[in-house]
Amino acid sequence: MSTPETSPDRQQLQAEIEQTRAELGATVEELAAKTDVKAQAKRTAADLSDRAKQAVSEARAKAADASGAALAAAKTQAASLQDKVAEARRDPAQRRRLDAAALLTAAVVVGGLLAVAIHRRRA
């Protein structure tokens, strides 16, 4: 026969009390966290900082891709100009036109590279 101190009902009641205490403690901790403005501000600041870092990383990657594409285009244009220069050596009028085109192309390439450099420096 069981005694009143060790009866199954009493043990079950003790277990329920302990579970209720644990749940109440968790609820109190959640409420305390919601009212902790400083901690919330820190979490928000950390989240925004992470987002900003990710945006900068993506922008740098895009700038690197764009500069690589610009360099490839410049190389292609330079090769084309070399071919035209070889042809122009035979014709002085064509040579003057190619000199002007080469100067313009060089100015565009330098301007593009400067724009990429400025963009990278700002990022």
PDB file of C-alpha atoms in Angstrom:
ATOM      1  CA  MET A   1       0.000   0.000   0.000  1.00  0.00           C
ATOM      2  CA  SER A   2       1.316   3.481  -0.766  1.00  0.00           C
ATOM      3  CA  THR A   3       1.661   6.200   1.765  1.00  0.00           C
ATOM      4  CA  PRO A   4       0.218   9.675   1.188  1.00  0.00           C
ATOM      5  CA  GLU A   5       3.724  11.092   0.683  1.00  0.00           C
ATOM      6  CA  THR A   6       4.602   8.765  -2.194  1.00  0.00           C
ATOM      7  CA  SER A   7       1.221   8.257  -3.797  1.00  0.00           C
ATOM      8  CA  PRO A   8       1.076   8.397  -7.604  1.00  0.00           C
ATOM      9  CA  ASP A   9      -1.307  11.371  -7.510  1.00  0.00           C
ATOM     10  CA  ARG A  10       1.072  13.352  -5.330  1.00  0.00           C
ATOM     11  CA  GLN A  11       4.032  12.506  -7.567  1.00  0.00           C
ATOM     12  CA  GLN A  12       2.056  13.503 -10.650  1.00  0.00           C
ATOM     13  CA  LEU A  13       1.056  16.754  -8.977  1.00  0.00           C
ATOM     14  CA  GLN A  14       4.716  17.486  -8.097  1.00  0.00           C
ATOM     15  CA  ALA A  15       5.740  16.818 -11.701  1.00  0.00           C
ATOM     16  CA  GLU A  16       3.034  19.157 -13.014  1.00  0.00           C
ATOM     17  CA  ILE A  17       4.136  21.861 -10.570  1.00  0.00           C
ATOM     18  CA  GLU A  18       7.751  21.558 -11.741  1.00  0.00           C
ATOM     19  CA  GLN A  19       6.689  21.717 -15.388  1.00  0.00           C
ATOM     20  CA  THR A  20       4.518  24.763 -14.729  1.00  0.00           C
ATOM     21  CA  ARG A  21       7.428  26.483 -12.951  1.00  0.00           C
ATOM     22  CA  ALA A  22       9.715  25.795 -15.899  1.00  0.00           C
ATOM     23  CA  GLU A  23       7.148  27.145 -18.376  1.00  0.00           C
ATOM     24  CA  LEU A  24       6.569  30.210 -16.208  1.00  0.00           C
ATOM     25  CA  GLY A  25      10.316  30.849 -16.027  1.00  0.00           C
ATOM     26  CA  ALA A  26      10.601  30.643 -19.819  1.00  0.00           C
ATOM     27  CA  THR A  27       7.670  33.009 -20.233  1.00  0.00           C
ATOM     28  CA  VAL A  28       9.217  35.519 -17.829  1.00  0.00           C
ATOM     29  CA  GLU A  29      12.532  35.357 -19.744  1.00  0.00           C
ATOM     30  CA  GLU A  30      10.731  35.994 -23.053  1.00  0.00           C
ATOM     31  CA  LEU A  31       8.887  38.977 -21.592  1.00  0.00           C
ATOM     32  CA  ALA A  32      12.115  40.365 -20.148  1.00  0.00           C
ATOM     33  CA  ALA A  33      13.805  40.020 -23.550  1.00  0.00           C
ATOM     34  CA  LYS A  34      10.958  41.925 -25.224  1.00  0.00           C
ATOM     35  CA  THR A  35      11.314  44.822 -22.815  1.00  0.00           C
ATOM     36  CA  ASP A  36      15.124  45.005 -23.131  1.00  0.00           C
ATOM     37  CA  VAL A  37      15.355  47.876 -25.614  1.00  0.00           C
ATOM     38  CA  LYS A  38      19.150  48.034 -25.513  1.00  0.00           C
ATOM     39  CA  ALA A  39      19.523  44.378 -26.499  1.00  0.00           C
ATOM     40  CA  GLN A  40      16.944  44.787 -29.270  1.00  0.00           C
ATOM     41  CA  ALA A  41      18.822  47.826 -30.593  1.00  0.00           C
ATOM     42  CA  LYS A  42      22.079  45.856 -30.596  1.00  0.00           C
ATOM     43  CA  ARG A  43      20.470  42.975 -32.504  1.00  0.00           C
ATOM     44  CA  THR A  44      18.962  45.382 -35.025  1.00  0.00           C
ATOM     45  CA  ALA A  45      22.290  47.186 -35.462  1.00  0.00           C
ATOM     46  CA  ALA A  46      24.106  43.886 -35.982  1.00  0.00           C
ATOM     47  CA  ASP A  47      21.501  42.799 -38.541  1.00  0.00           C
ATOM     48  CA  LEU A  48      21.768  46.075 -40.441  1.00  0.00           C
ATOM     49  CA  SER A  49      25.555  45.880 -40.340  1.00  0.00           C
ATOM     50  CA  ASP A  50      25.463  42.371 -41.809  1.00  0.00           C
ATOM     51  CA  ARG A  51      23.114  43.519 -44.556  1.00  0.00           C
ATOM     52  CA  ALA A  52      25.357  46.483 -45.385  1.00  0.00           C
ATOM     53  CA  LYS A  53      28.438  44.254 -45.534  1.00  0.00           C
ATOM     54  CA  GLN A  54      26.640  41.882 -47.873  1.00  0.00           C
ATOM     55  CA  ALA A  55      25.524  44.757 -50.113  1.00  0.00           C
ATOM     56  CA  VAL A  56      29.098  46.096 -50.292  1.00  0.00           C
ATOM     57  CA  SER A  57      30.394  42.642 -51.151  1.00  0.00           C
ATOM     58  CA  GLU A  58      27.836  42.269 -53.940  1.00  0.00           C
ATOM     59  CA  ALA A  59      28.639  45.748 -55.276  1.00  0.00           C
ATOM     60  CA  ARG A  60      32.358  44.953 -55.329  1.00  0.00           C
ATOM     61  CA  ALA A  61      31.694  41.721 -57.203  1.00  0.00           C
ATOM     62  CA  LYS A  62      29.565  43.562 -59.770  1.00  0.00           C
ATOM     63  CA  ALA A  63      32.233  46.244 -60.181  1.00  0.00           C
ATOM     64  CA  ALA A  64      34.900  43.572 -60.677  1.00  0.00           C
ATOM     65  CA  ASP A  65      32.745  41.876 -63.308  1.00  0.00           C
ATOM     66  CA  ALA A  66      32.113  45.191 -65.053  1.00  0.00           C
ATOM     67  CA  SER A  67      35.809  46.109 -65.052  1.00  0.00           C
ATOM     68  CA  GLY A  68      36.685  42.673 -66.425  1.00  0.00           C
ATOM     69  CA  ALA A  69      34.147  43.078 -69.207  1.00  0.00           C
ATOM     70  CA  ALA A  70      35.450  46.574 -69.964  1.00  0.00           C
ATOM     71  CA  LEU A  71      39.005  45.266 -70.130  1.00  0.00           C
ATOM     72  CA  ALA A  72      37.998  42.456 -72.480  1.00  0.00           C
ATOM     73  CA  ALA A  73      36.157  44.928 -74.706  1.00  0.00           C
ATOM     74  CA  ALA A  74      39.177  47.247 -74.692  1.00  0.00           C
ATOM     75  CA  LYS A  75      41.472  44.378 -75.727  1.00  0.00           C
ATOM     76  CA  THR A  76      39.128  43.444 -78.544  1.00  0.00           C
ATOM     77  CA  GLN A  77      38.957  47.049 -79.693  1.00  0.00           C
ATOM     78  CA  ALA A  78      42.743  47.347 -79.520  1.00  0.00           C
ATOM     79  CA  ALA A  79      43.205  44.244 -81.658  1.00  0.00           C
ATOM     80  CA  SER A  80      40.732  45.611 -84.188  1.00  0.00           C
ATOM     81  CA  LEU A  81      42.558  48.930 -84.263  1.00  0.00           C
ATOM     82  CA  GLN A  82      45.883  47.202 -84.807  1.00  0.00           C
ATOM     83  CA  ASP A  83      44.443  45.478 -87.853  1.00  0.00           C
ATOM     84  CA  LYS A  84      43.107  48.787 -89.183  1.00  0.00           C
ATOM     85  CA  VAL A  85      46.424  50.532 -88.533  1.00  0.00           C
ATOM     86  CA  ALA A  86      48.211  47.919 -90.573  1.00  0.00           C
ATOM     87  CA  GLU A  87      45.817  48.645 -93.432  1.00  0.00           C
ATOM     88  CA  ALA A  88      46.056  52.403 -92.924  1.00  0.00           C
ATOM     89  CA  ARG A  89      49.789  52.487 -93.396  1.00  0.00           C
ATOM     90  CA  ARG A  90      49.069  52.136 -97.065  1.00  0.00           C
ATOM     91  CA  ASP A  91      46.615  55.114 -97.172  1.00  0.00           C
ATOM     92  CA  PRO A  92      47.479  58.467 -95.448  1.00  0.00           C
ATOM     93  CA  ALA A  93      43.835  59.711 -95.342  1.00  0.00           C
ATOM     94  CA  GLN A  94      42.732  56.506 -93.687  1.00  0.00           C
ATOM     95  CA  ARG A  95      45.652  56.835 -91.288  1.00  0.00           C
ATOM     96  CA  ARG A  96      44.417  60.240 -90.028  1.00  0.00           C
ATOM     97  CA  ARG A  97      40.910  58.865 -89.486  1.00  0.00           C
ATOM     98  CA  LEU A  98      42.312  55.893 -87.571  1.00  0.00           C
ATOM     99  CA  ASP A  99      44.494  58.127 -85.443  1.00  0.00           C
ATOM    100  CA  ALA A 100      41.399  60.110 -84.441  1.00  0.00           C
ATOM    101  CA  ALA A 101      39.439  56.893 -83.778  1.00  0.00           C
ATOM    102  CA  ALA A 102      42.294  55.468 -81.692  1.00  0.00           C
ATOM    103  CA  LEU A 103      42.510  58.662 -79.666  1.00  0.00           C
ATOM    104  CA  LEU A 104      38.748  58.622 -79.055  1.00  0.00           C
ATOM    105  CA  THR A 105      38.789  54.949 -78.109  1.00  0.00           C
ATOM    106  CA  ALA A 106      41.682  55.479 -75.716  1.00  0.00           C
ATOM    107  CA  ALA A 107      39.809  58.360 -74.089  1.00  0.00           C
ATOM    108  CA  VAL A 108      36.688  56.208 -73.657  1.00  0.00           C
ATOM    109  CA  VAL A 109      38.702  53.322 -72.173  1.00  0.00           C
ATOM    110  CA  VAL A 110      40.563  55.608 -69.774  1.00  0.00           C
ATOM    111  CA  GLY A 111      37.284  57.255 -68.756  1.00  0.00           C
ATOM    112  CA  GLY A 112      35.703  53.868 -68.097  1.00  0.00           C
ATOM    113  CA  LEU A 113      38.661  52.699 -66.023  1.00  0.00           C
ATOM    114  CA  LEU A 114      38.584  55.938 -64.037  1.00  0.00           C
ATOM    115  CA  ALA A 115      34.867  55.468 -63.365  1.00  0.00           C
ATOM    116  CA  VAL A 116      35.484  51.931 -62.095  1.00  0.00           C
ATOM    117  CA  ALA A 117      38.386  53.111 -59.918  1.00  0.00           C
ATOM    118  CA  ILE A 118      36.291  55.907 -58.423  1.00  0.00           C
ATOM    119  CA  HIS A 119      33.410  53.511 -57.783  1.00  0.00           C
ATOM    120  CA  ARG A 120      35.734  51.047 -56.035  1.00  0.00           C
ATOM    121  CA  ARG A 121      37.260  53.774 -53.896  1.00  0.00           C
ATOM    122  CA  ARG A 122      33.829  54.970 -52.739  1.00  0.00           C
ATOM    123  CA  ALA A 123      32.705  51.426 -51.881  1.00  0.00           C
TER     124      ALA A 123
END
